[in-house]
């Protein structure tokens, strides 16, 4: 049996190498690749991902999993080997339900849909994207049918991003959350607005870059095992536990963009870097789910990076970088400025208090698409009317409305809710962390993050994807994903800032 | 038959994608990869190169080649399809002799050897690299045995870089060449030395970079289809005809290093960029051989970039970048300075007149390693004593001696002679080009390179690797590789500079 386990591991390691290679092809595409490389890169990505898919869904892997089942049942269920077999079995069962012809058809469709979406967004012309979205909806409905019977047609899609999570769970969580977030945002709207004009000045790009790297060095980001580059859309990727790449973008006329991009991606990066090396080159390396990943990025970006203790430590240093812009701004004014709440059009630029509302409207629209109650042609109107309902404003055009996100163009229906769930998880963890490290605020005020990172590595990072998200959250916090701590966190924070 | 040809092409395209992916893994390793990534990168390279090898040497490819043989015989022998079948057949015959396990083992070894060589060179500690070189020699001897019987154990290695070339051919060419180059260098040594002290001043790195890119933009390097980055050792690689990457390194205290590195690699890059798109994703994309490749890089670096007409055009511009260093230096003094002949330690910084002597000593050492008369432990002494014999100086340390080149760390024994052969080919081509473009000097004096590049694209670049090096040189110049034009070129050039 040990020999079969070794054979399984060898096959999975080869697949992990192919996936790491795909990740490098993607990283280069978004950082350094000259435009002429696009067509060839498409071929290379298609070749590598199809090889990876074929190898993972091979009858040999199926046979090994079947043969290893009795052996797995005799193992400690939390051991790496038991979890490896369990997670591989789960992924194998999912992937083998989807015919290769479907995968190729979807790849072909989304490869055409992506530039159509880019053009539609560029030219503010939804009609250019609509026929593709129409087909993508049909394709995703067909995808769900491979997993029938299901409780809800949206479940199989959600499960790809949040293993084990159900649509009714997410709906229930969001239904509890929404009225409370809406009430908070309304309360803020009726208060005096904070000033953030000093953030909208010219900030030298090299200095922005240097300060961001200074902060994440203190966070514990290991430059021997990672690096930061520039890209149009910030992202994190890894080619193994010891080679983790983050990116950011710099706006020379708005300070928040680069720094909080860097802190956010560093949170993802620290998660990847903290994985136990025993899980390397296996399906267990990398995070538990997108929501758990997002809990890490949002924690380092917001709970830490937009907190008062953080800026009590770093603000004099930042003023040293930018004396002209900041010498007359005291730390409290700065802190309030970077936390300004204001309903706005673009999700990725939204503040903490309104962010989840952007997600909730997307979830409703996606469920409508999948249930068949919303057609591609209805989307702009549906988007705008929900936007008005949730955020109190109506997008002036589709470019800043329904066309703003890349996700649907690559077929990623089911992805969005992970962002909001990540926020909730970050607050649940934050409560437990502050019980376990009672002087955490003081540590942050001294620029010390070692205890916090060690806690996260121990409770979350080192486990890779051994545990499904709900199981992991339960193990660490004692309850499943729960909106209450996040609402409490937001209310406390913004009551102080806006004197509610 | 057309269907079988299509199937062959589809399989070869998939292999080309794998090879492009390997090239990206290698490029990233030498440009941006953090040190922690080294181990994982070794696994990834081993996995991808072994997949590529397995797919290329598969019985299916063998069968297709066999089935297509009668069809190929009916084609125009110079057509793309006929050449594709011929070249694939040649490579298939070679590669099927090498077991997949050997390929993976070598990839893993050299991936570990590369950082060891870097550290050894950095710390001037040959002992750090010696155990890897020891294993690499054994691996390369094992490689040669796959091709037994051979005329010489070095032949199978040479053939990988110069298809069709034999060790005795190279030895014969070098035996003719060496006494003439030694005599020239001696004649120069007895003449009054030129001044190049102005090149050894501080030159701002960003300005060095900018001027280099300005020049190769005029050469016709297409930035939409390529880019330049920094690496310890300059190199060129490509991930397809439309994504070609060159690198250079900058010495802030010696002007020649970065510029001539950039011009050299741009020569390689232009060759890759000039390939006919009909050959994309096939074994015919890319250069005919390393020597032909080197003929292009040396031409753009030396025949063009170290010529007087070139500097009559560019020198005022360079003085604009570096007025403090160059305002009192006239163009003739500058021209003589960059062409200074002086036996020196580092191959890549050697002048044109001594360069081939660096190659000849490496060839002798490599032949010794392969024949077994030289062990890894003997290399520093053997290097130093041959260096004294050929160039009249002894390296003061291994960093500037036996450790200077990357090649052995990646197993590239057999590679070096291609550099000297490339010099010879560049002079043969240069003679023909100057017959075909009689006013070429005037064009260069005006900063015009379009006719030169068009000639090279037409005669050399577009053909990719359809023709073996000797065949291509014969087609274009009417004779095989011949040292006479290069000796004539060197003698003319340096007689004028040194007033011989």
PDB file of C-alpha atoms in Angstrom, chain A residues 14 17-18 20-21 24-25 27-28 32-37 41 43-44 47-48 51 55 223-227 229 239 242-243 245 281, chain B residues 14 17-18 20-21 24-25 27-28 32-37 41 43-44 47-48 51 55 223-227 229 239 242-243 245 281:
ATOM      1  CA  UNK A  14       4.134  15.896 -11.705  1.00  0.00           C
ATOM      2  CA  UNK A  17       4.715  20.948 -11.496  1.00  0.00           C
ATOM      3  CA  UNK A  18       2.451  21.425 -14.514  1.00  0.00           C
ATOM      4  CA  UNK A  20       3.111  25.692 -11.170  1.00  0.00           C
ATOM      5  CA  UNK A  21       4.265  26.086 -14.763  1.00  0.00           C
ATOM      6  CA  UNK A  24       4.349  31.105 -14.227  1.00  0.00           C
ATOM      7  CA  UNK A  25       2.925  31.428 -17.761  1.00  0.00           C
ATOM      8  CA  UNK A  27       2.368  35.592 -14.046  1.00  0.00           C
ATOM      9  CA  UNK A  28       4.624  36.494 -16.955  1.00  0.00           C
ATOM     10  CA  UNK A  32       6.452  41.299 -18.424  1.00  0.00           C
ATOM     11  CA  UNK A  33       5.168  39.598 -21.588  1.00  0.00           C
ATOM     12  CA  UNK A  34       5.311  41.852 -24.666  1.00  0.00           C
ATOM     13  CA  UNK A  35       1.938  42.124 -26.468  1.00  0.00           C
ATOM     14  CA  UNK A  36       3.165  39.996 -29.388  1.00  0.00           C
ATOM     15  CA  UNK A  37       3.433  37.033 -27.031  1.00  0.00           C
ATOM     16  CA  UNK A  41       0.916  32.232 -24.647  1.00  0.00           C
ATOM     17  CA  UNK A  43      -1.368  27.986 -26.987  1.00  0.00           C
ATOM     18  CA  UNK A  44       1.129  27.295 -24.203  1.00  0.00           C
ATOM     19  CA  UNK A  47      -1.306  22.781 -23.821  1.00  0.00           C
ATOM     20  CA  UNK A  48      -0.126  22.776 -20.204  1.00  0.00           C
ATOM     21  CA  UNK A  51      -1.961  17.978 -20.006  1.00  0.00           C
ATOM     22  CA  UNK A  55      -3.115  13.405 -16.160  1.00  0.00           C
ATOM     23  CA  UNK A 223      12.055  38.158   0.010  1.00  0.00           C
ATOM     24  CA  UNK A 224      14.265  35.115  -0.376  1.00  0.00           C
ATOM     25  CA  UNK A 225      11.101  33.185  -1.225  1.00  0.00           C
ATOM     26  CA  UNK A 226       9.037  35.816  -2.962  1.00  0.00           C
ATOM     27  CA  UNK A 227       8.974  39.088  -4.852  1.00  0.00           C
ATOM     28  CA  UNK A 229       6.194  43.212  -9.445  1.00  0.00           C
ATOM     29  CA  UNK A 239       5.097  28.327  -8.137  1.00  0.00           C
ATOM     30  CA  UNK A 242       9.211  28.826  -1.686  1.00  0.00           C
ATOM     31  CA  UNK A 243       8.423  31.002  -4.693  1.00  0.00           C
ATOM     32  CA  UNK A 245       4.844  36.324  -6.333  1.00  0.00           C
ATOM     33  CA  UNK A 281       4.028  19.461  -4.800  1.00  0.00           C
TER      34      UNK A 281
ATOM     35  CA  UNK B  14       2.324  20.609 -28.427  1.00  0.00           C
ATOM     36  CA  UNK B  17       4.639  24.652 -26.395  1.00  0.00           C
ATOM     37  CA  UNK B  18       6.372  22.506 -23.788  1.00  0.00           C
ATOM     38  CA  UNK B  20       8.637  27.343 -24.908  1.00  0.00           C
ATOM     39  CA  UNK B  21       7.422  26.754 -21.366  1.00  0.00           C
ATOM     40  CA  UNK B  24      10.213  30.629 -19.740  1.00  0.00           C
ATOM     41  CA  UNK B  25      11.090  28.601 -16.624  1.00  0.00           C
ATOM     42  CA  UNK B  27      14.363  32.878 -18.290  1.00  0.00           C
ATOM     43  CA  UNK B  28      12.580  33.524 -15.001  1.00  0.00           C
ATOM     44  CA  UNK B  32      13.516  37.383 -11.430  1.00  0.00           C
ATOM     45  CA  UNK B  33      13.212  34.111  -9.477  1.00  0.00           C
ATOM     46  CA  UNK B  34      13.912  34.512  -5.744  1.00  0.00           C
ATOM     47  CA  UNK B  35      16.611  32.110  -4.493  1.00  0.00           C
ATOM     48  CA  UNK B  36      14.044  30.024  -2.586  1.00  0.00           C
ATOM     49  CA  UNK B  37      12.500  29.016  -5.888  1.00  0.00           C
ATOM     50  CA  UNK B  41      12.238  25.160 -10.365  1.00  0.00           C
ATOM     51  CA  UNK B  43      11.437  19.869 -10.354  1.00  0.00           C
ATOM     52  CA  UNK B  44       9.391  21.913 -12.809  1.00  0.00           C
ATOM     53  CA  UNK B  47       8.945  17.515 -15.362  1.00  0.00           C
ATOM     54  CA  UNK B  48       8.465  19.672 -18.447  1.00  0.00           C
ATOM     55  CA  UNK B  51       7.334  15.329 -20.868  1.00  0.00           C
ATOM     56  CA  UNK B  55       6.288  13.036 -26.388  1.00  0.00           C
ATOM     57  CA  UNK B 223       9.621  45.954 -28.609  1.00  0.00           C
ATOM     58  CA  UNK B 224       6.071  44.758 -29.254  1.00  0.00           C
ATOM     59  CA  UNK B 225       7.549  41.286 -29.696  1.00  0.00           C
ATOM     60  CA  UNK B 226      10.440  41.348 -27.270  1.00  0.00           C
ATOM     61  CA  UNK B 227      11.998  42.897 -24.206  1.00  0.00           C
ATOM     62  CA  UNK B 229      15.972  42.493 -18.717  1.00  0.00           C
ATOM     63  CA  UNK B 239       8.932  31.606 -26.295  1.00  0.00           C
ATOM     64  CA  UNK B 242       6.659  36.885 -31.339  1.00  0.00           C
ATOM     65  CA  UNK B 243       8.091  36.795 -27.810  1.00  0.00           C
ATOM     66  CA  UNK B 245      13.736  38.047 -24.587  1.00  0.00           C
ATOM     67  CA  UNK B 281       5.382  26.000 -33.165  1.00  0.00           C
TER      68      UNK B 281
END
